[in-house]
PDB file of C-alpha atoms in Angstrom:
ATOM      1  CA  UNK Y   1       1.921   0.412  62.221  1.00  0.00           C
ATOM      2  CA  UNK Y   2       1.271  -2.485  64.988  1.00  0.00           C
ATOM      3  CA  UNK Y   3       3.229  -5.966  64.568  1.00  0.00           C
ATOM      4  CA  UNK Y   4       0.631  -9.041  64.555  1.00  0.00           C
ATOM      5  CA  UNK Y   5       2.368  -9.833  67.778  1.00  0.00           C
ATOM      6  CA  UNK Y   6       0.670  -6.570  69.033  1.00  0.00           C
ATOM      7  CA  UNK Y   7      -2.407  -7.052  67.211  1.00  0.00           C
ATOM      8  CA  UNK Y   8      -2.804 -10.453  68.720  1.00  0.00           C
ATOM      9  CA  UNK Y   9      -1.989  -9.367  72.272  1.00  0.00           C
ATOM     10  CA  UNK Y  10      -4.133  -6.536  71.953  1.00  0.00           C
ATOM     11  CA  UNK Y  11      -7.664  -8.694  70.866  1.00  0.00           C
ATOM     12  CA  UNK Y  12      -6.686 -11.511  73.545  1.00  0.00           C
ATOM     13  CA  UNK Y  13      -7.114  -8.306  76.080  1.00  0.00           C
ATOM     14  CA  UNK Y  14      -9.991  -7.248  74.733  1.00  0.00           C
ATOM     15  CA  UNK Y  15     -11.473 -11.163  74.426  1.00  0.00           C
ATOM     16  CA  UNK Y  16      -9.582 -12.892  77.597  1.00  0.00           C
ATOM     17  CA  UNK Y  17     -13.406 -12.594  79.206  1.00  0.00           C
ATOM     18  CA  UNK Y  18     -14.104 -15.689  77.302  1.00  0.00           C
ATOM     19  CA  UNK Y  19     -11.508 -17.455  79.237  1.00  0.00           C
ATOM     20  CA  UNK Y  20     -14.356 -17.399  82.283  1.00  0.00           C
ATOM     21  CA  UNK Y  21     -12.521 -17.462  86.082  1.00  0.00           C
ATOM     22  CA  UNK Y  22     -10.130 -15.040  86.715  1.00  0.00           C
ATOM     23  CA  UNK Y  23      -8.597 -15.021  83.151  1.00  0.00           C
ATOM     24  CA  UNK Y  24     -10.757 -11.722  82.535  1.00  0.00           C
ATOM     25  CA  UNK Y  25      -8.566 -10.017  84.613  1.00  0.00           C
ATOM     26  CA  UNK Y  26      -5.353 -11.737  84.569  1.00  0.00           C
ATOM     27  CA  UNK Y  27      -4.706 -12.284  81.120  1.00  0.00           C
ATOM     28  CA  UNK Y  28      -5.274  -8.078  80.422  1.00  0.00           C
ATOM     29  CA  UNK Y  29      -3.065  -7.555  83.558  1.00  0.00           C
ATOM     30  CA  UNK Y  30      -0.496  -9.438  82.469  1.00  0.00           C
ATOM     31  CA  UNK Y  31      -0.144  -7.678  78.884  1.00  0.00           C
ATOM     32  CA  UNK Y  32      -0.627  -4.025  80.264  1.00  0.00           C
ATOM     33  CA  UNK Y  33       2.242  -5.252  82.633  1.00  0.00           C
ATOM     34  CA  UNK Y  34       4.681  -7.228  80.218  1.00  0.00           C
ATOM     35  CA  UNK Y  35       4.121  -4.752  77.830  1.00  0.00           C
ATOM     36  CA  UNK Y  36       3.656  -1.622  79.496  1.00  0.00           C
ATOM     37  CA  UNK Y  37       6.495  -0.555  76.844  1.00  0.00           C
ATOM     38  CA  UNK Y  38       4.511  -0.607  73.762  1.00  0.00           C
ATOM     39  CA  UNK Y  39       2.110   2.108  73.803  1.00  0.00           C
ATOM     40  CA  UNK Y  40      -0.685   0.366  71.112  1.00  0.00           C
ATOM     41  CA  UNK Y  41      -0.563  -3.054  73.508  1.00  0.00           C
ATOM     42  CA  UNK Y  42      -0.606  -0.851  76.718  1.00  0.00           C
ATOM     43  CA  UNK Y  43      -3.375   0.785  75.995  1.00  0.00           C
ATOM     44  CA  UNK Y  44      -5.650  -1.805  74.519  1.00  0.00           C
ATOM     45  CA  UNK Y  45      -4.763  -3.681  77.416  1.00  0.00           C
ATOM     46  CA  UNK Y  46      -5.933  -1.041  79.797  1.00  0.00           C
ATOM     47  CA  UNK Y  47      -8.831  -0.375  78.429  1.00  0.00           C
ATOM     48  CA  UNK Y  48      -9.792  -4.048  78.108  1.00  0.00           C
ATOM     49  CA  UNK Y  49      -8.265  -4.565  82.250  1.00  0.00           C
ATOM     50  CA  UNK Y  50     -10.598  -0.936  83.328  1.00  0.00           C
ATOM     51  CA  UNK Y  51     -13.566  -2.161  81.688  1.00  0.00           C
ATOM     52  CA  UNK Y  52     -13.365  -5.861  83.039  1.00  0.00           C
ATOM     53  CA  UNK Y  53     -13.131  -4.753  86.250  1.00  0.00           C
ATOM     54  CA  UNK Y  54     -15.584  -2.365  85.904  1.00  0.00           C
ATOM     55  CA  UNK Y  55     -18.367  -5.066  84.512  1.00  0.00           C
ATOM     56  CA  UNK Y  56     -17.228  -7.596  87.336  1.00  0.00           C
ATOM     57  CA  UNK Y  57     -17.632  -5.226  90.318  1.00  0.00           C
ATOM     58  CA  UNK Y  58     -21.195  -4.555  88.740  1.00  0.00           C
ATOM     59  CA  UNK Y  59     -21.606  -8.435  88.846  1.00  0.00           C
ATOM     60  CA  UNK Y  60     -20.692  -9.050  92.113  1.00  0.00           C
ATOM     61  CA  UNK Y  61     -22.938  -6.063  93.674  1.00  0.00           C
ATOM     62  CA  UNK Y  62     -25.880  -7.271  91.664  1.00  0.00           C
ATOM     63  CA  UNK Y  63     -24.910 -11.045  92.957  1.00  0.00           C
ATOM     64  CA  UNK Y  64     -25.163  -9.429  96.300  1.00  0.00           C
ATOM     65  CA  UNK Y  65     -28.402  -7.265  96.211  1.00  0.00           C
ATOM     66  CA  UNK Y  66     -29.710 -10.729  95.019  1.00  0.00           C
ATOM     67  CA  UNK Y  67     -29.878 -12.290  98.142  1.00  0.00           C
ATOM     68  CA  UNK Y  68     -32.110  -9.017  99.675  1.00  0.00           C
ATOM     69  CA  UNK Y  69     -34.114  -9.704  96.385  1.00  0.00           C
ATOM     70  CA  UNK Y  70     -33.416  -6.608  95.305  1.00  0.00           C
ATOM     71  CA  UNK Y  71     -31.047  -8.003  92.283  1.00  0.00           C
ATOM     72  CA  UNK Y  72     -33.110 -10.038  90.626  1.00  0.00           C
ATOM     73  CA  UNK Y  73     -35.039  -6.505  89.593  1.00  0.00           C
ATOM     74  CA  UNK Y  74     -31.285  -5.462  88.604  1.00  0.00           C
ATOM     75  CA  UNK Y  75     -30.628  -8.757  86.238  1.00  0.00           C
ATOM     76  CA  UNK Y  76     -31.935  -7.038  83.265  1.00  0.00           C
ATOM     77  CA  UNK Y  77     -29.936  -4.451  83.537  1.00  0.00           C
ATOM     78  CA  UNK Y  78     -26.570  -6.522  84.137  1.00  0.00           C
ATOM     79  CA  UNK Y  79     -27.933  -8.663  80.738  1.00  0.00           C
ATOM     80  CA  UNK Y  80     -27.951  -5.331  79.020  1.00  0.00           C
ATOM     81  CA  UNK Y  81     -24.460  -4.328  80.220  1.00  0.00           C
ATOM     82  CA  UNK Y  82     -23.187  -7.700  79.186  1.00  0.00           C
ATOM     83  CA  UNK Y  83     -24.212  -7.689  75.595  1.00  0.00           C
ATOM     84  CA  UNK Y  84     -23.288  -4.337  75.553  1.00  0.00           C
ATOM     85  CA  UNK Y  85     -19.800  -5.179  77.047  1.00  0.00           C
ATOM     86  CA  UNK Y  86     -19.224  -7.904  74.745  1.00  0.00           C
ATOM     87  CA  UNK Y  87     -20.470  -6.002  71.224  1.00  0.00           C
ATOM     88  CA  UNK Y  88     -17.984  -2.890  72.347  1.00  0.00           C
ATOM     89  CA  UNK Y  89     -15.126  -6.154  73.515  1.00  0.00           C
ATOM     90  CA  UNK Y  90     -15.800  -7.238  70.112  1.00  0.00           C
ATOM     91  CA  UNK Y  91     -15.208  -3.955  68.322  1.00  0.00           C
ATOM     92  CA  UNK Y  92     -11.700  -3.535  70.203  1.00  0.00           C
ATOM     93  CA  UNK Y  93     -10.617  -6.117  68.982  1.00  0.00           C
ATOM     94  CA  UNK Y  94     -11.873  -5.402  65.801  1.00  0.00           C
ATOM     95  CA  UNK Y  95     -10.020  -2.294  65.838  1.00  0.00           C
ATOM     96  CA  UNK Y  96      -6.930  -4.114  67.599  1.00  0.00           C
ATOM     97  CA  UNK Y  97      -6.605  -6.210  64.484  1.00  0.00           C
ATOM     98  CA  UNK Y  98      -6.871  -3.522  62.026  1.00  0.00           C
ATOM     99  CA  UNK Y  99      -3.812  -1.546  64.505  1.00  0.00           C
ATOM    100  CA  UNK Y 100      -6.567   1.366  65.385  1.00  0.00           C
ATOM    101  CA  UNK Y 101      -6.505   2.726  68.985  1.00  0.00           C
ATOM    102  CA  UNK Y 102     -10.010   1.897  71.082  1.00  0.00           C
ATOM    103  CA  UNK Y 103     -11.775   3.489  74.027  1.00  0.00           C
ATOM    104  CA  UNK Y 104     -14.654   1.432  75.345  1.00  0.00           C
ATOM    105  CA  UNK Y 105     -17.688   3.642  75.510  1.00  0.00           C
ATOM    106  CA  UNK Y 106     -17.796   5.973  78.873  1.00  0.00           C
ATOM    107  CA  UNK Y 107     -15.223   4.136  80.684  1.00  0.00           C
ATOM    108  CA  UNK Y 108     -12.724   4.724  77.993  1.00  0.00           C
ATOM    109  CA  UNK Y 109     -12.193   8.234  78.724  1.00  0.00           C
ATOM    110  CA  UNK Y 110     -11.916   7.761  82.718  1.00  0.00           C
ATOM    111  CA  UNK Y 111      -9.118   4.980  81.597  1.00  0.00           C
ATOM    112  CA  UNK Y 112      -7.661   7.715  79.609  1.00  0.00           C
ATOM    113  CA  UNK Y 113      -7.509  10.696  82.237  1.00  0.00           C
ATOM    114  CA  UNK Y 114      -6.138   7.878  84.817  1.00  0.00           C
ATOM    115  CA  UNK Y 115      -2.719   8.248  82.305  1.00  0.00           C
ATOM    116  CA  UNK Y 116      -2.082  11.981  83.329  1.00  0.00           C
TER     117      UNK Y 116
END
């Protein structure tokens, strides 16, 4: 059973994209490495970190294909991932607080294999 220490470490991964700037990668980081001990923060953590940089890599090649003009045909799509990344940030941390494991859809598994 996860400690509401864990719990709360584990949704402010999952949520730390709120924080805007760098704090969507930072704050994850930081757990995953502080806490690289506890196997229920870890892995929230990691997942939350993968995923993050995942959706921000997106961004920035979209942000670049914009000035050929070729992003702005892309900007739907990027809307679409980032409702979609924040309903499936959401639900980790929904699971987080109820001390279930998550795996973000289609990333989560890559994340998982990365272990071995």
């Amino acid at each position: 059973m996860a400690s509401t220490t864990q719990k709360l470490l584990a949704i402010a991964a999952h949520i730390s994209y709120l924080l805007g700037g760098a704090g969507y990668l930072v704050v994850p980081l930081l757990i995953f490495l502080l806490r690289r001990d506890d196997p229920f923060t870890a892995a929230h953590a990691r997942q939350a970190l993968c995923v993050q940089v995942v959706i921000g890599l997106l961004g920035g090649v979209v942000s670049a294909l914009m000035f050929v003009l070729v992003g702005f045909l892309l900007v739907p799509v990027l809307v679409l991932l980032g409702l979609l990344w924040l309903g499936c940030s959401l639900l980790g941390a929904w699971r987080a607080l109820n001390g279930e494991d998550y795996s973000y859809p289609l990333i989560g598994s890559l994340v998982e294999r990365l272990d071995d």
